[in-house]
Short mmCIF file of C-alpha atoms and ligand atoms in Angstrom, two decimals:
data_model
loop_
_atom_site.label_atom_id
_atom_site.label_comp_id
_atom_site.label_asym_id
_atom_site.label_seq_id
_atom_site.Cartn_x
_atom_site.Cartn_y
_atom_site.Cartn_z
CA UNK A 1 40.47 88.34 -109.39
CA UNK A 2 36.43 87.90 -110.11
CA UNK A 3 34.41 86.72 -107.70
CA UNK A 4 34.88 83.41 -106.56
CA UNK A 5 32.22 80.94 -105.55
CA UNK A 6 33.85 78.01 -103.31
CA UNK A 7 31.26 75.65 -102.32
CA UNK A 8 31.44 73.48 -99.12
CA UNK A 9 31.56 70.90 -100.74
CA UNK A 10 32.48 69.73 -104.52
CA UNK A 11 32.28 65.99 -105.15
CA UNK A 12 32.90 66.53 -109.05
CA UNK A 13 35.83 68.11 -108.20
CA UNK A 14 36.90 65.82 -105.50
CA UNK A 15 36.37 62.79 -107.55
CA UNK A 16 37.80 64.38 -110.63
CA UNK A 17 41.14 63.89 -109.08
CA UNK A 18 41.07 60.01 -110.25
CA UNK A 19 38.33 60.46 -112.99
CA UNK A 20 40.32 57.75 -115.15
CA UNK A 21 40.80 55.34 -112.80
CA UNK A 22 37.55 55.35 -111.38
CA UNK A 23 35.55 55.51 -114.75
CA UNK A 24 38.09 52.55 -115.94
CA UNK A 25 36.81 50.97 -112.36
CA UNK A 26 33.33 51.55 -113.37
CA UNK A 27 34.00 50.31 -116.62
CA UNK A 28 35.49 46.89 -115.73
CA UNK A 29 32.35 46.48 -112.95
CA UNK A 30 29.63 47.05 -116.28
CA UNK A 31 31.91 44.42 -118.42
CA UNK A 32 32.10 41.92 -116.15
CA UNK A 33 28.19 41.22 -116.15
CA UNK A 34 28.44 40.50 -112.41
CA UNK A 35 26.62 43.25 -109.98
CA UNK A 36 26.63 42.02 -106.64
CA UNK A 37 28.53 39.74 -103.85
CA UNK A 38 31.50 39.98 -106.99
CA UNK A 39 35.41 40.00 -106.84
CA UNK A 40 35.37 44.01 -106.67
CA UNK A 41 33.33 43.62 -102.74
CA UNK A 42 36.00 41.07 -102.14
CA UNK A 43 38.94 43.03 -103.12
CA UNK A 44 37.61 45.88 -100.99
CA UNK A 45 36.78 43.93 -97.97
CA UNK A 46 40.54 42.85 -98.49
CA UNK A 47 42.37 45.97 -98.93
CA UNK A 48 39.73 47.67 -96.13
CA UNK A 49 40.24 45.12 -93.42
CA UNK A 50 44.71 45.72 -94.23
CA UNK A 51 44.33 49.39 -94.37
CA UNK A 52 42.19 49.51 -90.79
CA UNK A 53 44.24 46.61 -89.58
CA UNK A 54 41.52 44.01 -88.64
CA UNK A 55 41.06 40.70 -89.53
CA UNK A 56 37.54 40.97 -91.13
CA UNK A 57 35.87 43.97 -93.38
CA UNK A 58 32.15 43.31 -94.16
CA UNK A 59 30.42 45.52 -96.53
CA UNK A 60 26.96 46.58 -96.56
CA UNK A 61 24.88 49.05 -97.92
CA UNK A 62 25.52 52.30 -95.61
CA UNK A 63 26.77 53.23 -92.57
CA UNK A 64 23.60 53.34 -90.59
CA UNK A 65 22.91 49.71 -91.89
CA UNK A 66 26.75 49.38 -90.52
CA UNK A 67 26.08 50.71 -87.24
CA UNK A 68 22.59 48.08 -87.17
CA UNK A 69 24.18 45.31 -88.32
CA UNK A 70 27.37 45.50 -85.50
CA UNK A 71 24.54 45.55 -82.94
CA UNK A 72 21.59 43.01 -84.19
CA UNK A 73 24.68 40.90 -84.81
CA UNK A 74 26.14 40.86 -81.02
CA UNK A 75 22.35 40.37 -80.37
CA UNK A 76 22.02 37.19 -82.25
CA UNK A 77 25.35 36.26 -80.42
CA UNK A 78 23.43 36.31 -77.29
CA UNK A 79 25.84 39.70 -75.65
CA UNK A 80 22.89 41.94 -76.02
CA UNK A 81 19.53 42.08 -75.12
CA UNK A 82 16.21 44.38 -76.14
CA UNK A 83 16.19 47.18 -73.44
CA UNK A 84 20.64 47.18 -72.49
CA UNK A 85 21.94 50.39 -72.39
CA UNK A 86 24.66 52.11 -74.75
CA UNK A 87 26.74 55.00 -73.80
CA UNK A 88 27.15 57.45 -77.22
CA UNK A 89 27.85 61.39 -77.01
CA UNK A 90 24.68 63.68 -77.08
CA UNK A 91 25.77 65.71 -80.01
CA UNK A 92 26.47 63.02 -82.69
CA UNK A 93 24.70 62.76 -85.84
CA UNK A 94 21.68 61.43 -85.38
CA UNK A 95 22.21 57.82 -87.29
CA UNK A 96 24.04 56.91 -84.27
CA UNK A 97 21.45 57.00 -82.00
CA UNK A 98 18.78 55.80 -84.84
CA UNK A 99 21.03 52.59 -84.71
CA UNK A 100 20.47 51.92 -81.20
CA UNK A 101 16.65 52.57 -80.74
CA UNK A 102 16.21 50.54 -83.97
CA UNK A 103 17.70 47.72 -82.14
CA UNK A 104 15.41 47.90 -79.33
CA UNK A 105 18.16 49.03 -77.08
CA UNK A 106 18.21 51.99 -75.22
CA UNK A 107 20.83 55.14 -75.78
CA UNK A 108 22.33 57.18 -72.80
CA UNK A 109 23.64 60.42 -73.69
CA UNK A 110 26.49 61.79 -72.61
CA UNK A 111 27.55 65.55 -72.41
CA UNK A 112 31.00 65.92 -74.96
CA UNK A 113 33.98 68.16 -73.85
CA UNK A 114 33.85 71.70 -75.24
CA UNK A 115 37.45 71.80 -76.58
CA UNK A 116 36.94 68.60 -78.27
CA UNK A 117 34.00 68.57 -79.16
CA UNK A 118 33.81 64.87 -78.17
CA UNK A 119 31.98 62.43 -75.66
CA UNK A 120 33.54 63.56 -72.30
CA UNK A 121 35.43 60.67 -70.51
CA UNK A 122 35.39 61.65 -67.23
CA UNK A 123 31.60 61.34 -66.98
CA UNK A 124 30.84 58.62 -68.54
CA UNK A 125 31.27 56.15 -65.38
CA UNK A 126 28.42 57.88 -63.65
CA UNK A 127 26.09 57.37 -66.56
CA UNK A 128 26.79 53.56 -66.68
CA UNK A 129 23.93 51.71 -64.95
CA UNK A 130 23.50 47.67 -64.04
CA UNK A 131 21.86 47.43 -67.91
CA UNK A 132 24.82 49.26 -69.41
CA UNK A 133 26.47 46.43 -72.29
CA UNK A 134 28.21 48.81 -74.56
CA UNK A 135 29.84 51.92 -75.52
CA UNK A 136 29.36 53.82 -78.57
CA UNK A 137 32.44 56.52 -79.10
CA UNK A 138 31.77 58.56 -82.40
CA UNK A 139 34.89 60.13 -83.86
CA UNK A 140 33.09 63.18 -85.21
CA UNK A 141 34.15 65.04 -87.97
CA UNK A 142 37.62 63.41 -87.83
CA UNK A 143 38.70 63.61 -84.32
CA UNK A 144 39.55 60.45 -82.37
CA UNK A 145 37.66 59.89 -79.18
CA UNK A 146 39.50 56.77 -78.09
CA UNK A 147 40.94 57.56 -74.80
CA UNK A 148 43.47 55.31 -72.11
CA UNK A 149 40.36 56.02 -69.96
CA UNK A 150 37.64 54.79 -71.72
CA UNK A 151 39.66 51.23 -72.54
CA UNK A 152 40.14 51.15 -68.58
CA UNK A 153 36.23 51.44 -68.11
CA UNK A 154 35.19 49.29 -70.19
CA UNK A 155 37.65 46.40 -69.05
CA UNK A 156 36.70 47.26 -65.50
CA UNK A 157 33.28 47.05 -65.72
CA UNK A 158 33.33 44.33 -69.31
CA UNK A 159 31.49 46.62 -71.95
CA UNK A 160 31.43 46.08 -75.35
CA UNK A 161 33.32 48.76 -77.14
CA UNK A 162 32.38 49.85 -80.76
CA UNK A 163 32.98 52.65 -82.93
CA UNK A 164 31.37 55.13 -85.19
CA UNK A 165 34.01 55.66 -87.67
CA UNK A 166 30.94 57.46 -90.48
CA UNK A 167 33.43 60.85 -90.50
CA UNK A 168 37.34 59.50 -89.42
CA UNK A 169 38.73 57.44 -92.28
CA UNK A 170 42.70 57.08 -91.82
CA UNK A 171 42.69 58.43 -88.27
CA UNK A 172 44.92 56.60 -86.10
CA UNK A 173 45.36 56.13 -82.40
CA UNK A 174 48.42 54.67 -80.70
CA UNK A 175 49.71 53.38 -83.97
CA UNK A 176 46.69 51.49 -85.25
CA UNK A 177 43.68 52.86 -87.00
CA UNK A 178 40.21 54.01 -85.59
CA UNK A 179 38.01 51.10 -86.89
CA UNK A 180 40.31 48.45 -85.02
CA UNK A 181 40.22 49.90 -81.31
CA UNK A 182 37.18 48.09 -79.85
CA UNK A 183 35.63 45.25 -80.73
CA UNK A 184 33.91 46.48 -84.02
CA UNK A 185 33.61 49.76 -86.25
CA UNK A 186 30.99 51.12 -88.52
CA UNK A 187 32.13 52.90 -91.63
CA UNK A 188 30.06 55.42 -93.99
CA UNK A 189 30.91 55.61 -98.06
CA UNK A 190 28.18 58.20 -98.37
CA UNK A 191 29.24 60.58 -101.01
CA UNK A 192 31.06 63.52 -98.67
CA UNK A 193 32.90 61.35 -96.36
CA UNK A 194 36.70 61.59 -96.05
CA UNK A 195 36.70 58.13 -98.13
CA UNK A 196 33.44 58.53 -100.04
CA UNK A 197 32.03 56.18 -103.19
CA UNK A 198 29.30 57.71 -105.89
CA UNK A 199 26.40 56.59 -103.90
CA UNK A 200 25.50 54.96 -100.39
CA UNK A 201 27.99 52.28 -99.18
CA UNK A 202 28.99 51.47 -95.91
CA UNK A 203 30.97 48.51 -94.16
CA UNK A 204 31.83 46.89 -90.50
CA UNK A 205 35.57 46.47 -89.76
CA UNK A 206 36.33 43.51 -86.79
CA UNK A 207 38.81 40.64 -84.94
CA UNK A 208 35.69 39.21 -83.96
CA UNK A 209 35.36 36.34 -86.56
CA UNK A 210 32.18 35.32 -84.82
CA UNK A 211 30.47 38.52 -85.52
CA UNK A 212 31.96 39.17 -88.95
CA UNK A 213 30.26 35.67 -89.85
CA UNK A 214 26.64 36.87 -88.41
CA UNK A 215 27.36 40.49 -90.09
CA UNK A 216 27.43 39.29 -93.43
CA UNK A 217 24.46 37.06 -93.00
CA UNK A 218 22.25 39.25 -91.67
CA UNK A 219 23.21 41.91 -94.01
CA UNK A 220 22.14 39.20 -96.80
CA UNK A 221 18.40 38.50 -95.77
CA UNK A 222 20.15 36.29 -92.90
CA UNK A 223 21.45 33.34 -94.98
CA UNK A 224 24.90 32.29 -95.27
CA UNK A 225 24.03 29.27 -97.36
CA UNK A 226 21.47 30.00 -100.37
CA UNK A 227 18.08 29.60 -99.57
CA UNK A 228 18.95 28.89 -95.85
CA UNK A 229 17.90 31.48 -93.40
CA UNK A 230 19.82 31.88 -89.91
CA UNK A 231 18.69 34.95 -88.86
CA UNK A 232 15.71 37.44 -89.82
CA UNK A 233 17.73 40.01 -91.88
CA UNK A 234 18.15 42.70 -94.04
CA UNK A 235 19.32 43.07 -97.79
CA UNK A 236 22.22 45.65 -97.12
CA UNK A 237 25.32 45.12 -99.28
CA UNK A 238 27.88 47.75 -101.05
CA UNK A 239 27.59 46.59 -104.94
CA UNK A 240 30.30 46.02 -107.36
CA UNK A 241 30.32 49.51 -108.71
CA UNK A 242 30.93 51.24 -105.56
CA UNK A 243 33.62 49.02 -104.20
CA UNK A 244 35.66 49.03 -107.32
CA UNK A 245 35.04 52.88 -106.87
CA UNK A 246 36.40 52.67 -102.84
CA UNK A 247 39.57 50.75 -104.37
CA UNK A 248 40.82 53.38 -106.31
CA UNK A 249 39.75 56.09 -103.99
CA UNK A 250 41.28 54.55 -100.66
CA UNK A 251 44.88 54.14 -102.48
CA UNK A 252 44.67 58.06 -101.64
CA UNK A 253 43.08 58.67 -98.64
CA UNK A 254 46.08 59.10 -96.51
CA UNK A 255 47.47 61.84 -99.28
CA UNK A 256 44.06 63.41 -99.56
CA UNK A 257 43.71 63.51 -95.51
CA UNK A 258 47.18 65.09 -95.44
CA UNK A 259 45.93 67.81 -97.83
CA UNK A 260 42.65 68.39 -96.02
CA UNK A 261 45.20 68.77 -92.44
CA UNK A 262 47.03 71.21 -94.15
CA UNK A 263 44.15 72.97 -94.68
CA UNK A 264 42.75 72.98 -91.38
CA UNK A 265 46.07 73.96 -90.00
CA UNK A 266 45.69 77.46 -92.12
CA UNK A 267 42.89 78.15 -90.63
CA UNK A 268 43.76 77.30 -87.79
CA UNK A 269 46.96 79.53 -87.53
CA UNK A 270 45.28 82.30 -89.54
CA UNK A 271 41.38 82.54 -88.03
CA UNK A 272 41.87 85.32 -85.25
CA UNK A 273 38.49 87.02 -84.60
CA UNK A 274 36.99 87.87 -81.65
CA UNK A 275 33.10 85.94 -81.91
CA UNK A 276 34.49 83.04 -83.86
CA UNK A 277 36.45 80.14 -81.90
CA UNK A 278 38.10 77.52 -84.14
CA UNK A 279 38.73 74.10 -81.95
CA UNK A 280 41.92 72.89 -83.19
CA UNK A 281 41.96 69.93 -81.41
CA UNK A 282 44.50 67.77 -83.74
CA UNK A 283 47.73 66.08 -83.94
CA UNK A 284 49.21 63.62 -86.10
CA UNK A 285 46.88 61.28 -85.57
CA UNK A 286 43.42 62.99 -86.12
CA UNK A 287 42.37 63.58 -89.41
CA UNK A 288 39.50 66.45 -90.67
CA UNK A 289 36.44 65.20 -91.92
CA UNK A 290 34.65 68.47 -91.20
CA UNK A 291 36.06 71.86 -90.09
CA UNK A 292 34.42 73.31 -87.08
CA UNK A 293 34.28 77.10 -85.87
CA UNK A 294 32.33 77.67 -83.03
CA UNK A 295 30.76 81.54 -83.31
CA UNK A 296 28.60 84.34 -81.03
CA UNK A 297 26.64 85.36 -83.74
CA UNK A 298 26.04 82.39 -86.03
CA UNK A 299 24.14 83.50 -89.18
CA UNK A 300 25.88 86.89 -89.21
CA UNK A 301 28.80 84.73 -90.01
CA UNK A 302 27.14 82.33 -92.39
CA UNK A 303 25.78 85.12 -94.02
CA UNK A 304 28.83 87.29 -94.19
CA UNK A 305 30.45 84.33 -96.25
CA UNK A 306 27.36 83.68 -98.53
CA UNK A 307 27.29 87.13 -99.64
CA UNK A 308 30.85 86.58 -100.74
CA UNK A 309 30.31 82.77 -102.80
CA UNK A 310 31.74 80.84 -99.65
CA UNK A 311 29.33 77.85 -99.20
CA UNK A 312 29.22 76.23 -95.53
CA UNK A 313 27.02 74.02 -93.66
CA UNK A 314 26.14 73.87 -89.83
CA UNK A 315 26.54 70.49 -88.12
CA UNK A 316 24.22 70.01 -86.99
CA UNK A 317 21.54 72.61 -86.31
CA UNK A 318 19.28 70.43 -83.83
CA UNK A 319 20.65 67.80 -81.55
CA UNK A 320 19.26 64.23 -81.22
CA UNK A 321 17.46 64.32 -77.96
CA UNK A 322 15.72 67.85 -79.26
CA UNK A 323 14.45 65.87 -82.61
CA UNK A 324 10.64 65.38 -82.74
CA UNK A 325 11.56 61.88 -83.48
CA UNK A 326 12.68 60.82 -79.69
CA UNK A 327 10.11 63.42 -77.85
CA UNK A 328 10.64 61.71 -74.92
CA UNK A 329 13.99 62.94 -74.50
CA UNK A 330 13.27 66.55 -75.68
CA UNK A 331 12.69 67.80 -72.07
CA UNK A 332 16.23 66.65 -71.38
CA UNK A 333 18.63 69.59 -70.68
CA UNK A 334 22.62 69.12 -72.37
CA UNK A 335 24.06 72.59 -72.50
CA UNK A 336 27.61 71.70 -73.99
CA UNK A 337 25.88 69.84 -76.93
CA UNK A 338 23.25 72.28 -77.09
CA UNK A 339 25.59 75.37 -77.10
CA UNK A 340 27.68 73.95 -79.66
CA UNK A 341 24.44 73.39 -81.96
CA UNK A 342 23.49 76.90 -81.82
CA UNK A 343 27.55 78.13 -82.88
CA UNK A 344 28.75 75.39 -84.70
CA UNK A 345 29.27 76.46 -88.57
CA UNK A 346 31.67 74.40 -90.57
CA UNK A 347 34.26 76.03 -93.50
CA UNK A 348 35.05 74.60 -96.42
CA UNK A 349 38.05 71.80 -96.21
CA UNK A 350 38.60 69.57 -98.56
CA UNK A 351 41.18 67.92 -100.36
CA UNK A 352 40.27 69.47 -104.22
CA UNK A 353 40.52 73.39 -102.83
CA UNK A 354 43.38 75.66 -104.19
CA UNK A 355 45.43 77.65 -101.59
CA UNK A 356 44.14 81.00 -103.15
CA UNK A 357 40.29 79.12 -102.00
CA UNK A 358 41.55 78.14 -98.61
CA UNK A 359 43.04 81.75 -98.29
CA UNK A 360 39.46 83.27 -99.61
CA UNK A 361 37.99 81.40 -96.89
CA UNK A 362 40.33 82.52 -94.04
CA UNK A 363 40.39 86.16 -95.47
CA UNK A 364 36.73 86.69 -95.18
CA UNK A 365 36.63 84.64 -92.27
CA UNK A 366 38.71 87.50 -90.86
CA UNK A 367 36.30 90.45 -91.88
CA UNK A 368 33.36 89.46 -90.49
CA UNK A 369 31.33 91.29 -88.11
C1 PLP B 1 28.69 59.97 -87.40
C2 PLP B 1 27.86 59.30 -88.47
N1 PLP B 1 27.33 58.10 -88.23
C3 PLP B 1 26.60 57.45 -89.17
C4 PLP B 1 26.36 58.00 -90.40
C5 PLP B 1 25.47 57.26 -91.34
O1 PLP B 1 26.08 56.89 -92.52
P1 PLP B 1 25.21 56.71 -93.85
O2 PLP B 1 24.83 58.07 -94.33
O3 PLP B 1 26.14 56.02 -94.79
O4 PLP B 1 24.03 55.87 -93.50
C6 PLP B 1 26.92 59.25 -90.71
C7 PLP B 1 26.80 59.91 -92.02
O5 PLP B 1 25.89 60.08 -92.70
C8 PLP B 1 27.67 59.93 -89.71
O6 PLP B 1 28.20 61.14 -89.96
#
């Protein structure tokens, strides 16, 4: 065998899987002469809102404008105020917490669990605080972080519960989906996610018919009647294109997350080197968005893999409160999440690799240092 190259990542591959029926998607979207707020959003906000198993799915144009749009909405609802506090894990991505400062409210960090990699339930109820309104759980790179625990906390103490669901499409918890466990989700379409359209998209999955109704006004310059403006808004919608796109592609997600699991359970079973640590925390229910080794000697590794065509990509290299961006927080001190930015390198996984790839990987996983 030649060298191979395997990237981290390979879209055209990945949406080559369906290249008729998407281009026939596409094709039907640029015939019908109608772009935007058309029968493809509809039929997506349909077949979204079934396959998460709430009663509303409102598009929009990404999942940061997602993530905005839950919270400016519950704002205009009068059950948050400028300066209430939201509990969200220190080591997400950093549109989480961009989300929250946008909205004028105020993100407290919390610490995850090292052989999760996820926020840390059994400190959370000392961070919560007389302004605390909401919590933010973040099911990164695939992993649920619903616990019994965190439902009991925020009952006891009545906090708003929503969910980053950017990087855990088709994960489920106690027989129903992430996206349906609190009282609303945010989604990401971007490209690379587990469900991912040929551009930015993003959407907000609820029960709450209240919010779903202030959602997709805001998201449409505020107005729910034409030319009549409730709210100071955004423009944020998914257009016709990309849902059509998201149609075809979610009639496979569960197939293409059981692929990417099997995957992740190779390595799992087969990585065995002392400086390298995979975290296989999964069952059933999670699904793998990204696959995570924690290592001693970080760009040794990376490098090791480079030299032999294997493309991979840390997530993420600096965390949040360490960003220039919120310098107030950079004197803050969170080991775990700092620790597991300095080791965390993710493989390739995804749902297009061959098993001679996935074996590659693993192989030279195995001879490094
Ligand atoms: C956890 C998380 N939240 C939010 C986002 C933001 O989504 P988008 O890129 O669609 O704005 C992403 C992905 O980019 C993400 O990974």
């Amino acid at each position: 065998m030649g060298t191979m190259t395997i990237k981290y990542l390979d879209l055209k591959r990945i949406n080559d899987m369906h290249a008729d029926e998407i281009r026939q998607a596409v094709t039907a979207v640029i015939d019908s002469g109608w772009y935007l707020q058309g029968e493809a959003v509809s039929r997506f906000e349909h077949d979204y809102a079934a396959f998460v198993g709430t009663r509303h799915c409102v598009t929009c144009g990404n999942g940061l404008d997602a993530l905005r749009l839950i919270m400016r909405g519950y704002m205009e609802l009068g059950k948050l105020s400028q300066g209430d506090e939201v509990i969200v894990p220190a080591n997400t991505y950093i549109a989480t917490i961009l989300a929250i400062t946008d909205c004028g409210l105020v993100p407290v960090l919390v610490e995850p669990r090292i052989d999760t990699l996820l926020i840390d339930d059994s400190i959370i109820e000392e961070r919560l605080s007389p302004k605390t309104r909401a919590v933010m759980l973040v099911h990164l790179y695939g992993r649920c972080s619903m616990t019994a625990r965190i439902a009991a906390i925020c009952r006891r103490h009545g906090l708003l519960l929503f969910e980053d669901n950017a990087q855990a499409h088709g994960c489920m918890f106690g027989g129903r989906r992430t996206g349906s466990l609190g009282n609303a989700a945010a989604h990401s379409f971007y490209p690379g996610k587990n469900l991912g359209a040929l551009g930015d998209a993003g959407a907000v999955t609820t029960d709450d018919s209240q919010l779903a109704e202030v959602v997709r006004a805001v998201a449409n310059y505020g107005s729910s009647r034409k030319y009549v403006f409730d709210y100071q808004g955004l423009n944020s919608r998914m257009d016709e294109i990309q849902a059509a796109v998201l149609a075809v592609k979610l009639r496979y997600l569960d197939s293409d997350n059981a692929r990417r699991k099997a995957i992740a359970q190779y390595y799992d079973d087969t990585i065995r080197v002392d400086g390298v640590c995979t975290v296989p925390f999964r069952n059933a229910d999670n699904v793998v968005h990204i696959y995570p080794v924690l290592c001693d000697d970080r760009d040794a590794l990376r490098e090791h893999l480079s030299n032999r065509g294997i493309g991979t990509v840390i997530h993420y290299p600096i965390p949040p409160h360490r960003q220039r961006c919120y310098s107030q927080w950079n004197h803050l001190s969170f080991p775990i999440t700092e620790s597991i930015h300095l080791r965390e390198l993710s493989l390739p996984c995804h749902q297009a690799m061959t098993d001679a790839e996935v074996e590659s990987v693993a192989d030279a996983v195995k001879q490094a240092y």
